Each structure stands twice: as structure tokens, then as C-alpha cells.
């Protein structure tokens, strides 16, 4: 039975191929707009308020500009609303450099998107596909320096009280090793605030949320262990999810993303949000 890994992006979007069809590249160009789904309140990734816009919105703007079309955003409150939104693209999905036509069943993980070919009958749409990876998301052990210094493995956490997201790999790891843990925190922002307020001794959060929190709370002194031994690989390469694309669309979007990486555009977007960019592997 596959273990569901919750990385700390907070929650995003589960999309399926049998609802609200999206368009391939030729129809996107003819329509004059790229339809993108995004959560309305999910900084540093997306925000309907627009100040700041969010990493994913800025990236979507770059893609639409390269396509020569307008960006049309469908704002969502909950991820399941995306099932009927008919978007062409979601700006976040697990990606692997060696994905090919024989490996379309990408093992995504909530809160990222699982992109895979549907095995349901009578569905004529193409399966969603993930782009080339554009960034690597890591998981950190975060806390005040005196609490987490040299705590690189589970056995070093004995006697500590650790904050985790419910049903995350970190949660399961704490259960397995009988480490005290708390799952009261609903989001990673809650986790970061909880450890800042010393409700818990340390927390497991994504690299994205750690750096974003520090940018917005410069007076809070928190440290991160970036190489904690999780006993399995928990870092994820992240790309863009294209819904029902033809091969021309996949090639074009990958070409655009590759160029944006080569020009440092994507790296600079992350840096503008205070996030230490890590290249995918």
C-alpha cells in the first residue's frame, strides 16, 4: 500500500481527465488566453489580492507572455473546485526528468497533484502530463537553534515534542519511532507560528514555507536542518501540470520553461519571495 506523503505546500488541486476539458496549444492560441487554476489565498504561491501575486501567478504570466496570449486565472477556494474549472494548466505537480510516454503515471503526492492516465473506459481526452521539473522542494526540521542543533536523525528527537501535518510522512515517522508529536496544526503557516511561539520544540515543514515565513517575520530567530534523515527520499521535483495536452503543447511548454530556467527568470521569481532556490535533480 502506497504511503501518502504530505509535503508542506499546504493543500492544492486534484484534477481528473473526465471533467471540464482543457484545450491543446492551437486552441489556446486561437482563443487568445491561457486558462490557469490557482487557489485564491495561498502565498507564497498564489493570491487573488495580487500584492504580491504569488510565485505561480508570476510564472504563469511568463508562460502566457511567451505564448503571446493573455493569462486567464480561475480562482479557487478549495482544490476540488478545479474538477469543473476546465483550466489548461495548474502550476504545481510532481515531475521527473525521465518522464516519457511510457511513464505517464506520475506518483504525485498531496498537496501536489497526481497526474496520471485514467483507466476509465469511454474517455477520449488525453491524459494530463507534467512538464520538465523546474524546482526542488525539500523538507526541513525547523526550530530554535538550541532545540534542533545536531538533531539529524529520529533517535535524536527522543523527549522532544514535534509538530507535523496530519498523515504526512513526518507524522508516520514520529508514530513509528514513538516520538511525541502534535497534529493540531492545519497548515504549514500554523506549524511555523507554533514553533515560533514555542508551542512545540520543532516542526517539519517544506523549504518553501520556511523561507517565506522568515521573509515575513525577520525578527523571529528560527533555524533549519536541511539534511534530516527521513529514512526515505522526501524531496520532490516540481513542474507544471498540463491538462489533456497534445504532444505539440507539451514540447512548447517544456521549451518555454527550459528557456526561463536558462535565463534565470524562474530562479529570480523564487528569490523575490525570499525563497532559496534549489535546482531539480
XYZ file of C-alpha atoms in Angstrom:
281
model
C 0.000 0.000 0.000
C 1.486 3.302 -1.048
C 2.131 5.797 1.700
C 0.655 9.213 1.069
C 3.350 11.821 1.529
C 2.193 15.272 2.562
C 4.872 17.831 1.777
C 4.330 21.219 3.224
C 2.899 23.219 0.392
C -0.451 23.399 2.177
C -3.242 21.940 0.021
C -3.536 22.248 -3.779
C -5.521 20.731 -6.590
C -6.592 17.250 -7.617
C -7.529 17.177 -11.286
C -9.102 14.426 -13.368
C -9.365 13.869 -17.084
C -13.094 13.163 -17.188
C -14.392 16.629 -16.312
C -14.287 20.087 -17.891
C -11.936 19.592 -20.784
C -8.974 21.864 -21.391
C -7.570 22.866 -24.775
C -4.337 21.987 -26.606
C -1.985 24.689 -27.822
C -3.674 25.527 -31.123
C -6.979 26.311 -29.432
C -5.228 28.263 -26.653
C -3.597 30.450 -29.303
C -6.852 30.832 -31.241
C -8.720 31.754 -28.066
C -6.021 34.235 -27.086
C -5.786 33.181 -23.452
C -4.159 30.584 -21.202
C -6.518 29.316 -18.510
C -4.791 28.611 -15.194
C -6.323 27.368 -11.936
C -4.972 28.782 -8.675
C -6.015 28.954 -5.041
C -7.155 32.418 -4.019
C -5.266 32.594 -0.713
C -2.072 30.571 -0.785
C 1.012 32.735 -0.596
C 3.818 32.488 -1.489
C 2.288 30.557 -4.404
C -0.861 32.462 -5.356
C -3.087 35.258 -4.093
C -6.192 36.815 -5.556
C -5.403 40.061 -3.735
C -2.429 40.443 -6.034
C 0.054 42.095 -3.704
C 2.159 40.084 -4.029
C 0.713 37.926 -6.812
C 2.486 34.701 -5.857
C 5.200 32.619 -7.465
C 2.831 30.525 -9.560
C 0.958 33.525 -10.920
C 4.183 35.265 -11.911
C 5.369 32.095 -13.638
C 2.012 31.718 -15.403
C 2.363 35.303 -16.628
C 5.779 34.484 -18.096
C 4.404 31.430 -19.891
C 1.410 33.277 -21.313
C 3.691 36.101 -22.462
C 5.899 33.614 -24.303
C 2.790 32.117 -25.933
C 1.592 35.576 -26.949
C -1.743 35.227 -25.150
C -3.484 36.713 -22.122
C -3.486 34.975 -18.755
C -6.945 33.931 -17.546
C -6.964 32.833 -13.908
C -9.751 30.798 -12.359
C -9.597 31.477 -8.631
C -10.476 28.539 -6.419
C -11.260 28.317 -2.745
C -10.835 24.571 -2.500
C -8.857 22.232 -4.719
C -11.824 20.018 -5.657
C -13.426 23.005 -7.408
C -10.812 22.540 -10.127
C -12.678 19.457 -11.352
C -15.200 21.664 -13.144
C -12.991 24.663 -13.913
C -11.673 23.476 -17.287
C -8.234 25.004 -16.850
C -5.406 24.353 -19.284
C -2.781 24.339 -16.589
C -2.095 24.027 -12.873
C 1.214 25.480 -11.797
C 2.296 22.683 -9.462
C 2.820 18.951 -9.875
C 5.428 16.329 -9.097
C 7.780 15.960 -12.050
C 10.668 13.736 -13.081
C 13.317 14.401 -15.666
C 12.952 10.941 -17.193
C 9.176 11.040 -17.695
C 8.169 9.768 -21.125
C 5.148 8.352 -22.878
C 5.582 5.021 -21.114
C 5.738 6.655 -17.667
C 2.700 8.898 -17.512
C 1.503 7.607 -14.173
C 3.408 10.150 -12.108
C 3.455 9.307 -8.429
C 2.242 12.650 -7.162
C 1.736 13.432 -3.506
C -0.730 15.642 -1.769
C -0.640 18.574 -1.523
C 0.834 18.364 -5.002
C -1.151 16.976 -7.904
C -1.163 13.367 -9.023
C -1.057 13.334 -12.790
C -1.810 10.049 -14.440
C -3.641 8.494 -17.350
C -7.168 7.464 -16.480
C -8.062 3.827 -16.981
C -11.776 4.577 -17.232
C -13.474 3.485 -20.424
C -15.043 5.812 -22.970
C -12.827 8.760 -22.065
C -11.451 10.277 -25.244
C -9.367 13.034 -23.662
C -5.601 12.855 -23.478
C -4.154 12.282 -20.000
C -2.698 15.164 -18.004
C 1.061 15.474 -18.240
C 3.710 17.099 -16.111
C 6.348 19.387 -17.542
C 10.065 19.173 -17.016
C 10.955 19.838 -13.358
C 11.636 23.470 -12.546
C 12.422 23.444 -8.820
C 13.195 21.025 -5.999
C 11.096 21.159 -2.818
C 12.760 19.897 0.338
C 11.524 19.220 3.869
C 13.296 20.806 6.846
C 13.324 20.235 10.587
C 12.746 23.755 11.927
C 13.076 25.156 15.418
C 15.064 27.453 17.639
C 18.742 26.671 17.179
C 19.323 25.400 20.704
C 16.481 22.892 20.279
C 17.400 21.359 16.919
C 21.185 21.597 16.905
C 22.624 18.250 15.735
C 19.170 16.598 15.632
C 19.820 14.939 12.267
C 18.009 11.636 12.895
C 14.867 10.296 14.549
C 16.684 8.876 17.551
C 17.887 12.409 18.402
C 14.271 13.570 18.774
C 13.513 11.419 21.820
C 11.945 13.532 24.557
C 11.011 16.346 22.176
C 7.545 17.473 21.114
C 7.372 17.694 17.298
C 4.766 19.480 15.174
C 3.701 17.675 11.979
C 0.919 17.825 9.433
C -1.615 15.052 9.852
C -0.875 11.932 7.751
C 2.398 13.312 6.449
C 5.459 11.091 6.166
C 6.882 13.050 9.109
C 3.760 12.163 11.098
C 4.123 8.480 10.250
C 7.825 8.560 11.078
C 7.107 10.038 14.506
C 4.439 7.411 15.174
C 6.698 4.573 14.087
C 9.505 5.683 16.399
C 7.246 6.688 19.312
C 8.283 10.347 19.240
C 5.914 12.834 20.875
C 4.104 14.774 18.174
C 1.222 17.206 17.649
C -1.076 17.346 14.638
C -3.213 20.307 15.744
C -1.641 22.495 13.042
C -3.758 22.641 9.888
C -1.316 24.446 7.603
C 2.406 24.928 7.383
C 1.942 28.566 8.319
C 0.364 27.269 11.549
C 3.349 24.975 12.069
C 5.813 27.811 11.645
C 3.905 30.062 14.027
C 3.566 27.207 16.520
C 7.297 26.603 16.726
C 8.000 30.357 16.788
C 5.668 30.613 19.802
C 7.322 27.541 21.374
C 4.110 25.511 21.411
C 6.303 22.677 20.143
C 10.052 22.124 20.165
C 10.405 21.697 16.407
C 8.341 21.169 13.240
C 8.710 19.557 9.847
C 7.880 21.976 7.018
C 8.702 22.485 3.358
C 11.628 24.624 2.315
C 9.217 26.995 0.560
C 7.200 27.786 3.656
C 10.286 28.063 5.851
C 11.918 30.746 3.697
C 8.626 32.566 3.126
C 7.966 32.734 6.865
C 11.428 34.153 7.554
C 10.957 36.811 4.881
C 7.756 37.988 6.544
C 8.997 37.593 10.111
C 12.615 38.824 10.029
C 12.773 39.295 13.787
C 11.929 35.634 14.507
C 15.070 33.574 15.022
C 14.462 30.066 13.696
C 16.938 27.610 12.207
C 16.511 24.701 9.818
C 18.214 21.350 9.410
C 18.219 20.741 5.674
C 19.620 17.206 5.756
C 17.484 15.377 8.314
C 17.453 11.604 7.798
C 13.846 10.764 6.876
C 14.744 7.137 6.094
C 13.394 7.661 2.575
C 13.540 10.336 -0.116
C 11.073 13.116 0.659
C 12.378 15.845 -1.642
C 10.290 16.369 -4.759
C 10.991 17.814 -8.169
C 8.113 20.081 -9.123
C 6.884 21.132 -12.543
C 3.697 22.370 -14.208
C 0.613 20.228 -14.824
C -0.904 20.411 -18.304
C -4.421 19.042 -18.617
C -5.132 16.985 -21.708
C -2.235 18.342 -23.797
C -1.221 17.070 -27.201
C 2.449 16.473 -27.926
C 2.875 19.892 -29.554
C 1.658 21.552 -26.351
C 3.982 19.502 -24.147
C 7.009 20.284 -26.315
C 6.208 24.017 -26.428
C 5.612 24.409 -22.680
C 8.780 22.456 -21.874
C 10.719 24.646 -24.299
C 9.409 27.795 -22.621
C 10.222 26.525 -19.132
C 13.697 25.436 -20.202
C 14.391 28.887 -21.630
C 13.077 30.600 -18.493
C 15.422 28.449 -16.405
C 18.381 29.191 -18.678
C 17.667 32.922 -18.423
C 17.347 32.765 -14.623
C 13.767 34.061 -14.725
C 12.285 31.261 -12.600
C 15.128 31.419 -10.087
C 14.641 35.178 -9.737
C 10.911 34.773 -9.110
C 11.608 32.448 -6.198
C 14.341 34.749 -4.873
C 11.945 37.715 -4.899
C 9.819 35.824 -2.364
C 12.816 35.174 -0.131
C 12.986 31.524 -1.114
C 16.331 29.806 -1.560
C 16.015 28.186 -4.970
C 17.154 24.570 -5.292
C 17.556 23.139 -8.792
C 15.775 19.836 -9.519
C 17.824 16.672 -9.843
